[in-house]
Amino acid sequence: DQQVKQNSPSLSVQEGRISILNCDYTNSMFDYFLWYKKYPAEGPTFLISISSIKDKNEDGRFTVFLNKSAKHLSLHIVPSQPGDSAVYFCAATMVSGFQKLVFGTGTRLLVSP
Amino acid sequence: DADVTQTPRNRITKTGKRIMLECSQTKGHDRMYWYRQDPGLGLRLIYYSFDVKDINKGEISDGYSVSRQAQAKFSLSLESAIPNQTALYFCATSEAGGPVETQYFGPGTRLLVL
């Protein structure tokens, strides 16, 4: 039972344009969401997060949007750069108790010059 | 130097062999985790440890065991490796406190079981 889903395994975008990565979840108990970025031969690194009490969080070129009613979040990268080419994992957790992260399957982003 | 290191980075072994994957961290974090990544399945939690004396099973612990030798070291063992344990294994750490703990991942160990 995949509680966190990233339905697009890959996405190609031109440099300078917007990249939109999507993530859906099924467990309404999740109240905190994170995005991790992974380059080849490296471990995932934390990128940005959002609490369920917010609907938007912005950090430089990266913005995460949360739609709780739809159980959907998205990561926007504007403008996209070739160095953003990586696999992006969405993860969800519950703040109370042990904060087990439930990861999505990842979306491979390719930003071409 | 990397804060979270994993050894070996790549390993090929045969079915039935016992192997150990090691993780060390210099971040001073109390909490450590072992995950595996399989194509199309994302990262799944195998074991986690909140301190040296506190070890817990994750969602896919069968066939694995762990040892927390010190605050900085957390090892994952496959007692008798089988081909479906072929995967990319990640160690991670986090520091207790705050509403949500950011996890810091090692570079991964790619394991192939023949």
Coordinates of N, CA and C in Angstrom, one line a residue:
Chain A
D1 N 0.8 -1.2 0.0 CA 0.0 0.0 0.0 C 0.9 1.2 0.0
Q2 N 0.9 1.9 -1.1 CA 1.8 3.1 -1.3 C 1.1 4.3 -0.7
Q3 N 1.5 4.8 0.4 CA 0.8 5.9 1.0 C 1.2 7.2 0.4
V4 N 2.4 7.3 -0.2 CA 2.9 8.5 -0.8 C 3.2 8.1 -2.2
K5 N 2.6 8.8 -3.2 CA 2.8 8.5 -4.6 C 3.3 9.6 -5.4
Q6 N 4.3 9.3 -6.2 CA 4.8 10.3 -7.2 C 4.6 9.6 -8.6
N7 N 3.5 10.0 -9.2 CA 3.1 9.3 -10.4 C 3.9 9.5 -11.7
S8 N 4.7 10.5 -11.6 CA 5.5 10.8 -12.8 C 7.0 10.3 -12.5
P9 N 7.4 9.3 -13.1 CA 8.8 8.8 -12.9 C 9.8 9.7 -13.4
S10 N 9.5 10.5 -14.4 CA 10.5 11.4 -15.0 C 9.8 12.7 -15.5
L11 N 10.6 13.7 -15.6 CA 10.2 15.0 -16.1 C 11.4 15.7 -16.8
S12 N 11.1 16.2 -18.0 CA 12.2 17.0 -18.7 C 11.7 18.4 -18.9
V13 N 12.6 19.3 -18.6 CA 12.3 20.8 -18.6 C 13.5 21.5 -19.2
Q14 N 13.2 22.6 -19.9 CA 14.3 23.4 -20.4 C 14.8 24.4 -19.3
E15 N 16.1 24.7 -19.4 CA 16.7 25.6 -18.5 C 15.9 26.9 -18.5
G16 N 15.7 27.5 -17.3 CA 15.0 28.8 -17.2 C 13.5 28.6 -17.1
R17 N 12.9 27.5 -17.4 CA 11.5 27.3 -17.3 C 11.2 26.8 -15.9
I18 N 9.9 26.6 -15.7 CA 9.4 26.1 -14.4 C 9.4 24.6 -14.4
S19 N 9.8 24.0 -13.3 CA 9.6 22.5 -13.1 C 8.6 22.3 -12.0
I20 N 7.6 21.5 -12.3 CA 6.6 21.2 -11.3 C 6.6 19.7 -11.0
L21 N 6.9 19.3 -9.8 CA 6.9 17.9 -9.4 C 5.8 17.7 -8.5
N22 N 5.0 16.6 -8.7 CA 3.8 16.3 -7.9 C 3.9 15.1 -7.0
C23 N 3.1 15.2 -6.0 CA 3.1 14.1 -5.0 C 1.7 14.0 -4.4
D24 N 1.2 12.8 -4.3 CA -0.1 12.6 -3.6 C 0.1 11.6 -2.5
Y25 N -0.8 11.8 -1.5 CA -0.7 10.9 -0.3 C -2.1 10.5 0.1
T26 N -2.2 9.4 0.8 CA -3.5 8.8 1.1 C -3.8 8.9 2.6
N27 N -2.8 9.0 3.4 CA -3.0 9.0 4.9 C -3.3 10.4 5.4
S28 N -4.5 10.6 5.8 CA -4.9 12.0 6.3 C -4.2 12.3 7.6
M29 N -3.5 11.4 8.3 CA -2.8 11.6 9.5 C -1.5 12.3 9.3
F30 N -1.0 12.3 8.1 CA 0.3 13.0 7.8 C 0.1 14.5 8.0
D31 N 1.0 15.1 8.7 CA 0.9 16.5 8.9 C 2.2 17.3 8.6
Y32 N 3.2 16.6 8.0 CA 4.4 17.3 7.7 C 5.0 16.6 6.5
F33 N 5.5 17.4 5.5 CA 5.9 16.9 4.2 C 7.2 17.5 3.9
L34 N 8.0 16.7 3.3 CA 9.4 17.1 2.9 C 9.7 16.7 1.5
W35 N 10.6 17.4 0.9 CA 11.2 17.0 -0.4 C 12.7 16.8 -0.2
Y36 N 13.2 15.7 -0.7 CA 14.6 15.4 -0.7 C 15.0 15.3 -2.2
K37 N 16.3 15.6 -2.4 CA 16.9 15.6 -3.7 C 18.1 14.7 -3.7
K38 N 18.2 13.9 -4.8 CA 19.2 12.9 -4.8 C 20.0 12.9 -6.1
Y39 N 21.3 13.1 -6.0 CA 22.2 13.0 -7.2 C 22.7 11.6 -7.3
P40 N 23.1 11.2 -8.5 CA 23.7 9.8 -8.6 C 24.9 9.6 -7.7
A41 N 25.0 8.4 -7.1 CA 26.1 8.0 -6.2 C 26.1 8.9 -4.9
E42 N 25.1 9.6 -4.6 CA 25.0 10.3 -3.4 C 23.7 9.9 -2.6
G43 N 23.7 10.2 -1.3 CA 22.4 10.0 -0.6 C 21.5 11.2 -0.8
P44 N 20.2 11.0 -0.5 CA 19.3 12.1 -0.5 C 19.6 13.2 0.4
T45 N 19.4 14.4 0.0 CA 19.6 15.6 0.8 C 18.3 16.4 1.0
F46 N 18.1 16.9 2.1 CA 16.9 17.6 2.4 C 16.8 18.9 1.6
L47 N 15.6 19.2 1.0 CA 15.5 20.4 0.2 C 14.6 21.4 0.8
I48 N 13.4 21.0 1.1 CA 12.4 21.9 1.6 C 11.3 21.1 2.3
S49 N 10.5 21.8 3.2 CA 9.5 21.1 3.9 C 8.3 22.0 4.1
I50 N 7.1 21.4 4.5 CA 6.0 22.2 4.8 C 5.1 21.5 5.8
S51 N 4.6 22.3 6.7 CA 3.7 21.8 7.7 C 2.3 21.9 7.2
S52 N 1.4 21.0 7.7 CA 0.0 21.0 7.2 C -0.8 22.2 7.6
I53 N -0.2 23.0 8.5 CA -0.9 24.3 8.9 C -0.6 25.4 7.8
K54 N 0.2 25.1 6.9 CA 0.5 26.1 5.8 C 0.1 25.5 4.5
D55 N -0.1 26.4 3.5 CA -0.3 25.9 2.2 C 0.8 26.2 1.2
K56 N 1.8 26.9 1.7 CA 2.9 27.3 0.8 C 4.1 27.5 1.7
N57 N 5.3 27.1 1.1 CA 6.5 27.4 1.8 C 7.6 27.7 0.7
E58 N 8.3 28.8 0.8 CA 9.2 29.2 -0.3 C 10.6 29.3 0.2
D59 N 11.6 28.8 -0.6 CA 13.0 29.0 -0.2 C 13.7 29.2 -1.5
G60 N 14.0 30.4 -1.8 CA 14.7 30.8 -3.0 C 13.9 30.3 -4.2
R61 N 14.5 29.5 -5.1 CA 13.9 29.1 -6.3 C 12.9 28.0 -6.1
F62 N 12.8 27.5 -4.9 CA 12.0 26.3 -4.6 C 10.8 26.7 -3.7
T63 N 9.6 26.3 -4.2 CA 8.4 26.5 -3.5 C 7.6 25.2 -3.4
V64 N 7.1 24.9 -2.2 CA 6.2 23.7 -2.1 C 4.8 24.2 -1.7
F65 N 3.9 23.6 -2.4 CA 2.5 23.9 -2.2 C 1.8 22.7 -1.7
L66 N 0.9 22.9 -0.7 CA 0.1 21.8 -0.1 C -1.4 22.1 -0.3
N67 N -2.1 21.1 -0.8 CA -3.5 21.1 -0.9 C -4.1 20.0 -0.1
K68 N -4.4 20.3 1.2 CA -4.8 19.2 2.1 C -6.1 18.5 1.7
S69 N -7.0 19.3 1.2 CA -8.3 18.6 0.8 C -8.1 17.6 -0.4
A70 N -7.1 17.9 -1.2 CA -6.8 17.0 -2.3 C -5.8 16.0 -2.0
K71 N -5.2 16.1 -0.8 CA -4.0 15.3 -0.4 C -3.0 15.3 -1.4
H72 N -2.6 16.5 -1.8 CA -1.6 16.7 -2.9 C -0.6 17.8 -2.6
L73 N 0.6 17.6 -2.9 CA 1.6 18.6 -2.8 C 2.4 18.7 -4.0
S74 N 3.0 19.8 -4.3 CA 3.8 20.0 -5.5 C 5.1 20.8 -5.1
L75 N 6.1 20.6 -5.8 CA 7.4 21.3 -5.7 C 7.6 22.1 -7.0
H76 N 7.7 23.4 -6.9 CA 8.0 24.2 -8.0 C 9.4 24.7 -8.0
I77 N 10.1 24.6 -9.1 CA 11.5 25.1 -9.2 C 11.5 26.2 -10.3
V78 N 11.8 27.4 -9.9 CA 11.7 28.5 -10.9 C 12.9 29.5 -10.6
P79 N 13.8 29.8 -11.6 CA 13.9 29.1 -12.9 C 14.7 27.8 -12.7
S80 N 14.4 26.8 -13.5 CA 15.1 25.5 -13.4 C 16.5 25.7 -14.0
Q81 N 17.5 25.0 -13.4 CA 18.9 25.1 -13.8 C 19.4 23.6 -14.1
P82 N 20.3 23.5 -15.0 CA 20.9 22.1 -15.2 C 21.3 21.4 -14.0
G83 N 21.8 22.1 -13.0 CA 22.3 21.5 -11.7 C 21.1 21.0 -10.9
D84 N 19.9 21.3 -11.3 CA 18.7 20.8 -10.6 C 18.4 19.4 -11.0
S85 N 19.0 18.9 -12.1 CA 18.8 17.6 -12.6 C 19.2 16.5 -11.5
A86 N 18.2 15.8 -11.1 CA 18.4 14.9 -10.0 C 17.1 14.1 -9.8
V87 N 17.1 13.2 -8.9 CA 15.8 12.5 -8.5 C 15.3 13.2 -7.2
Y88 N 14.0 13.5 -7.3 CA 13.3 14.2 -6.2 C 12.3 13.2 -5.5
F89 N 12.5 13.1 -4.2 CA 11.6 12.3 -3.4 C 10.7 13.1 -2.5
C90 N 9.5 12.8 -2.5 CA 8.5 13.4 -1.6 C 8.5 12.5 -0.4
A91 N 8.3 13.0 0.8 CA 8.2 12.2 2.0 C 7.1 12.9 2.9
A92 N 6.5 12.0 3.7 CA 5.5 12.5 4.6 C 5.7 11.9 6.0
T93 N 5.2 12.6 7.0 CA 5.4 12.0 8.3 C 4.3 12.6 9.2
M94 N 4.2 12.1 10.5 CA 3.3 12.7 11.5 C 4.2 13.3 12.6
V95 N 3.9 14.5 13.0 CA 4.8 15.2 13.9 C 4.8 14.5 15.3
S96 N 3.7 14.0 15.7 CA 3.6 13.4 17.0 C 4.2 12.0 17.0
G97 N 4.8 11.6 18.1 CA 5.4 10.3 18.1 C 6.7 10.1 17.3
F98 N 7.1 8.9 17.0 CA 8.3 8.7 16.2 C 8.0 9.2 14.7
Q99 N 8.9 10.0 14.2 CA 8.7 10.6 13.0 C 9.2 9.8 11.8
K100 N 8.6 8.7 11.6 CA 8.9 7.8 10.5 C 8.6 8.5 9.2
L101 N 9.6 8.6 8.3 CA 9.3 9.2 7.0 C 8.8 8.1 6.0
V102 N 7.7 8.4 5.4 CA 7.2 7.6 4.3 C 7.5 8.3 3.0
F103 N 8.3 7.6 2.2 CA 8.8 8.2 0.9 C 8.0 7.8 -0.3
G104 N 7.9 8.7 -1.2 CA 7.4 8.3 -2.5 C 8.5 7.7 -3.4
T105 N 8.1 7.3 -4.6 CA 9.0 6.5 -5.4 C 10.0 7.4 -6.2
G106 N 9.8 8.7 -6.1 CA 10.8 9.6 -6.8 C 10.4 10.0 -8.2
T107 N 10.8 11.2 -8.6 CA 10.7 11.7 -9.9 C 12.1 12.1 -10.4
R108 N 12.5 11.6 -11.5 CA 13.8 12.1 -12.1 C 13.6 13.3 -12.9
L109 N 14.2 14.4 -12.6 CA 14.1 15.7 -13.3 C 15.4 15.9 -14.1
L110 N 15.1 16.2 -15.4 CA 16.3 16.5 -16.3 C 16.0 17.9 -16.8
V111 N 17.0 18.8 -16.5 CA 16.9 20.1 -17.0 C 18.0 20.3 -18.1
S112 N 17.5 20.6 -19.3 CA 18.4 20.7 -20.4 C 18.8 22.1 -20.7
P113 N 20.0 22.4 -21.1 CA 20.4 23.8 -21.4 C 19.7 24.3 -22.6
Chain B
D1 N 35.3 16.5 4.8 CA 34.9 15.1 5.0 C 33.4 14.9 5.2
A2 N 32.9 13.8 4.7 CA 31.5 13.5 4.8 C 31.0 13.3 6.2
D3 N 29.8 13.8 6.5 CA 29.3 13.7 7.9 C 28.8 12.3 8.2
V4 N 28.3 11.6 7.1 CA 27.7 10.3 7.2 C 28.4 9.4 6.2
T5 N 29.2 8.4 6.6 CA 29.9 7.6 5.7 C 29.4 6.1 5.8
Q6 N 29.4 5.5 4.6 CA 29.0 4.1 4.6 C 30.1 3.3 3.9
T7 N 30.3 2.1 4.4 CA 31.3 1.1 3.8 C 30.7 -0.3 3.8
P8 N 30.9 -1.0 2.7 CA 31.5 -0.6 1.5 C 30.5 0.2 0.7
R9 N 31.0 0.8 -0.4 CA 30.1 1.5 -1.3 C 29.4 0.6 -2.3
N10 N 30.1 -0.5 -2.6 CA 29.6 -1.5 -3.5 C 30.0 -2.9 -3.0
R11 N 29.1 -3.8 -3.1 CA 29.4 -5.2 -2.6 C 28.6 -6.2 -3.5
I12 N 29.3 -7.2 -3.9 CA 28.7 -8.4 -4.6 C 28.9 -9.6 -3.7
T13 N 27.9 -10.3 -3.4 CA 28.0 -11.5 -2.5 C 27.1 -12.6 -3.1
K14 N 27.2 -13.7 -2.5 CA 26.5 -14.9 -3.0 C 25.3 -15.2 -2.0
T15 N 24.3 -15.9 -2.5 CA 23.2 -16.3 -1.7 C 23.7 -17.2 -0.5
G16 N 23.2 -16.9 0.7 CA 23.6 -17.6 1.8 C 24.7 -17.0 2.6
K17 N 25.4 -16.1 2.1 CA 26.6 -15.5 2.8 C 26.0 -14.4 3.8
R18 N 26.8 -14.3 4.9 CA 26.5 -13.2 5.8 C 27.4 -12.0 5.5
I19 N 26.7 -10.9 5.4 CA 27.5 -9.6 5.2 C 27.1 -8.5 6.1
M20 N 28.0 -7.6 6.3 CA 27.7 -6.5 7.2 C 28.0 -5.2 6.4
L21 N 27.0 -4.2 6.5 CA 27.2 -2.9 6.0 C 27.4 -2.0 7.2
E22 N 28.4 -1.1 7.0 CA 28.7 -0.2 8.2 C 28.4 1.3 7.9
C23 N 28.0 2.0 8.9 CA 27.7 3.4 8.9 C 28.4 4.1 10.0
S24 N 29.0 5.2 9.7 CA 29.6 6.0 10.7 C 29.2 7.5 10.5
Q25 N 29.0 8.2 11.6 CA 28.7 9.6 11.5 C 29.5 10.5 12.4
T26 N 29.7 11.7 12.0 CA 30.5 12.6 12.8 C 29.6 13.8 13.2
K27 N 28.3 13.7 13.0 CA 27.4 14.8 13.2 C 27.0 14.9 14.7
G28 N 27.3 13.8 15.5 CA 26.9 13.8 16.9 C 25.5 13.6 17.1
H29 N 24.8 13.0 16.1 CA 23.3 12.7 16.3 C 23.1 11.5 17.1
D30 N 22.0 11.5 17.8 CA 21.7 10.3 18.6 C 20.9 9.2 17.7
R31 N 20.2 9.7 16.8 CA 19.3 8.8 16.0 C 19.9 8.4 14.7
M32 N 19.8 7.1 14.4 CA 20.3 6.5 13.2 C 19.4 5.6 12.6
Y33 N 19.4 5.5 11.3 CA 18.4 4.7 10.5 C 19.1 3.9 9.4
W34 N 18.5 2.8 9.0 CA 18.9 2.1 7.8 C 17.6 2.0 6.9
Y35 N 17.8 2.3 5.6 CA 16.8 2.3 4.6 C 17.3 1.4 3.5
R36 N 16.4 0.9 2.7 CA 16.8 0.3 1.4 C 15.9 1.0 0.3
Q37 N 16.5 1.1 -0.9 CA 15.8 1.7 -2.0 C 15.8 0.7 -3.1
D38 N 14.6 0.4 -3.6 CA 14.4 -0.5 -4.7 C 13.7 0.3 -5.8
P39 N 14.0 -0.1 -7.1 CA 13.4 0.7 -8.2 C 11.9 0.6 -8.1
G40 N 11.3 1.8 -8.2 CA 9.8 1.8 -8.2 C 9.2 1.8 -6.8
L41 N 10.0 1.7 -5.7 CA 9.5 1.6 -4.4 C 9.9 2.7 -3.4
G42 N 10.8 3.6 -3.8 CA 11.2 4.6 -2.9 C 12.1 4.0 -1.8
L43 N 12.2 4.7 -0.7 CA 13.0 4.3 0.4 C 12.1 3.7 1.5
R44 N 12.6 2.5 2.0 CA 11.8 1.9 3.0 C 12.7 1.6 4.3
L45 N 12.1 1.8 5.4 CA 12.8 1.8 6.7 C 13.0 0.3 7.1
I46 N 14.3 0.0 7.4 CA 14.6 -1.4 7.9 C 14.7 -1.4 9.4
Y47 N 15.5 -0.6 10.0 CA 15.7 -0.5 11.4 C 16.0 0.9 11.8
Y48 N 15.8 1.3 13.0 CA 16.2 2.6 13.5 C 16.6 2.5 15.0
S49 N 17.4 3.4 15.4 CA 18.0 3.4 16.7 C 17.9 4.9 17.3
F50 N 17.4 5.0 18.4 CA 17.3 6.4 19.0 C 18.5 6.6 19.9
D51 N 19.1 5.6 20.4 CA 20.4 5.7 21.1 C 21.0 4.3 21.1
V52 N 22.2 4.2 21.8 CA 22.9 3.0 21.8 C 22.1 1.8 22.3
K53 N 21.2 2.1 23.2 CA 20.4 1.0 23.9 C 19.0 0.9 23.4
D54 N 18.7 1.6 22.3 CA 17.3 1.6 21.8 C 17.3 1.3 20.3
I55 N 17.0 0.1 20.0 CA 16.9 -0.3 18.6 C 15.5 -0.8 18.3
N56 N 15.0 -0.4 17.1 CA 13.7 -0.8 16.8 C 13.6 -1.3 15.3
K57 N 12.6 -2.2 15.1 CA 12.4 -2.6 13.7 C 11.6 -1.6 12.9
G58 N 11.9 -1.5 11.7 CA 11.2 -0.7 10.8 C 10.1 -1.6 10.0
E59 N 9.7 -1.1 8.9 CA 8.7 -1.8 8.1 C 9.1 -3.1 7.4
I60 N 10.4 -3.2 7.2 CA 10.9 -4.4 6.4 C 12.2 -5.0 7.1
S61 N 12.1 -5.4 8.3 CA 13.2 -5.8 9.1 C 13.6 -7.3 8.9
D62 N 12.6 -8.1 8.4 CA 12.9 -9.6 8.2 C 14.1 -9.8 7.4
G63 N 15.0 -10.7 7.9 CA 16.2 -11.0 7.1 C 17.4 -10.1 7.4
Y64 N 17.2 -9.1 8.3 CA 18.2 -8.2 8.7 C 18.4 -8.1 10.2
S65 N 19.6 -7.7 10.6 CA 19.8 -7.4 12.0 C 20.7 -6.2 12.1
V66 N 20.8 -5.5 13.2 CA 21.6 -4.3 13.3 C 22.3 -4.4 14.6
S67 N 23.4 -3.5 14.7 CA 24.2 -3.4 15.9 C 24.5 -1.9 16.0
R68 N 24.3 -1.3 17.2 CA 24.7 0.1 17.4 C 25.9 0.0 18.4
Q69 N 27.0 0.0 17.8 CA 28.3 -0.2 18.6 C 28.6 1.0 19.4
A70 N 28.2 2.2 19.0 CA 28.5 3.4 19.6 C 27.6 4.5 19.1
Q71 N 27.6 5.6 19.7 CA 26.7 6.7 19.2 C 26.9 6.9 17.7
A72 N 28.2 6.8 17.3 CA 28.5 7.2 15.9 C 28.5 6.0 14.9
K73 N 28.2 4.8 15.4 CA 28.3 3.7 14.5 C 27.0 2.8 14.6
F74 N 26.5 2.4 13.4 CA 25.3 1.6 13.3 C 25.5 0.7 12.1
S75 N 25.5 -0.6 12.4 CA 25.8 -1.6 11.3 C 24.6 -2.4 11.0
L76 N 24.5 -2.7 9.7 CA 23.4 -3.6 9.2 C 23.9 -4.9 8.8
S77 N 23.4 -6.0 9.2 CA 23.8 -7.3 8.8 C 22.7 -8.1 8.1
L78 N 23.1 -8.7 7.0 CA 22.3 -9.7 6.4 C 22.8 -11.1 6.8
E79 N 22.0 -11.8 7.6 CA 22.5 -13.0 8.2 C 22.7 -14.1 7.1
S80 N 21.8 -14.2 6.1 CA 22.0 -15.1 5.0 C 21.4 -14.5 3.8
A81 N 22.2 -13.8 3.0 CA 21.8 -13.0 1.9 C 21.0 -13.8 0.9
I82 N 20.0 -13.1 0.4 CA 19.2 -13.7 -0.7 C 19.0 -12.7 -1.8
P83 N 18.8 -13.2 -3.1 CA 18.8 -12.3 -4.2 C 17.8 -11.1 -4.1
N84 N 16.7 -11.3 -3.4 CA 15.8 -10.1 -3.3 C 16.2 -9.1 -2.3
Q85 N 17.4 -9.3 -1.7 CA 18.0 -8.2 -0.9 C 18.9 -7.4 -1.7
T86 N 19.0 -7.6 -3.0 CA 19.7 -6.8 -3.9 C 19.0 -5.4 -3.9
A87 N 19.8 -4.4 -3.5 CA 19.2 -3.0 -3.4 C 20.2 -2.0 -3.1
L88 N 19.8 -0.8 -3.0 CA 20.7 0.3 -2.6 C 20.3 0.6 -1.1
Y89 N 21.3 0.6 -0.3 CA 21.1 0.7 1.2 C 21.6 2.1 1.6
F90 N 20.8 2.8 2.4 CA 21.2 4.1 2.9 C 21.1 4.1 4.4
C91 N 22.1 4.7 5.0 CA 22.1 5.0 6.4 C 21.8 6.5 6.6
A92 N 21.1 6.8 7.6 CA 20.7 8.2 7.9 C 20.8 8.5 9.4
T93 N 21.0 9.8 9.7 CA 21.0 10.2 11.1 C 20.1 11.4 11.3
S94 N 19.7 11.6 12.5 CA 18.9 12.8 12.8 C 19.2 13.2 14.3
E95 N 18.9 14.4 14.6 CA 19.1 14.9 16.0 C 17.7 15.1 16.6
A96 N 17.5 14.5 17.8 CA 16.3 14.6 18.4 C 16.0 16.1 18.8
G97 N 14.7 16.4 18.7 CA 14.3 17.8 19.1 C 13.7 18.5 17.9
G98 N 12.9 19.5 18.2 CA 12.2 20.3 17.1 C 11.0 19.5 16.6
P99 N 10.1 20.2 15.9 CA 8.9 19.6 15.4 C 9.1 18.4 14.5
V100 N 10.1 18.5 13.6 CA 10.4 17.5 12.7 C 11.9 17.4 12.6
E101 N 12.5 16.2 12.6 CA 13.9 16.1 12.5 C 14.3 15.9 11.0
T102 N 15.2 16.7 10.6 CA 15.8 16.5 9.3 C 16.7 15.3 9.3
Q103 N 16.6 14.4 8.4 CA 17.5 13.2 8.3 C 18.6 13.5 7.3
Y104 N 19.8 13.1 7.7 CA 20.9 13.3 6.9 C 21.4 11.9 6.4
F105 N 21.5 11.7 5.1 CA 21.8 10.4 4.5 C 23.3 10.3 4.1
G106 N 23.7 9.0 4.3 CA 25.0 8.7 3.7 C 24.9 8.5 2.2
P107 N 26.0 8.1 1.6 CA 26.1 8.0 0.1 C 25.5 6.7 -0.4
G108 N 25.2 5.8 0.4 CA 24.6 4.5 0.0 C 25.6 3.4 -0.2
T109 N 25.1 2.2 -0.1 CA 25.9 1.0 -0.5 C 25.0 0.2 -1.5
R110 N 25.6 0.0 -2.6 CA 24.9 -0.8 -3.6 C 25.3 -2.3 -3.4
L111 N 24.3 -3.1 -3.1 CA 24.5 -4.5 -2.8 C 23.9 -5.4 -3.9
L112 N 24.6 -6.3 -4.4 CA 24.1 -7.3 -5.4 C 24.3 -8.7 -4.8
V113 N 23.2 -9.4 -4.7 CA 23.3 -10.8 -4.1 C 23.0 -11.7 -5.3
L114 N 24.0 -12.6 -5.6 CA 23.9 -13.5 -6.7 C 23.3 -14.8 -6.3

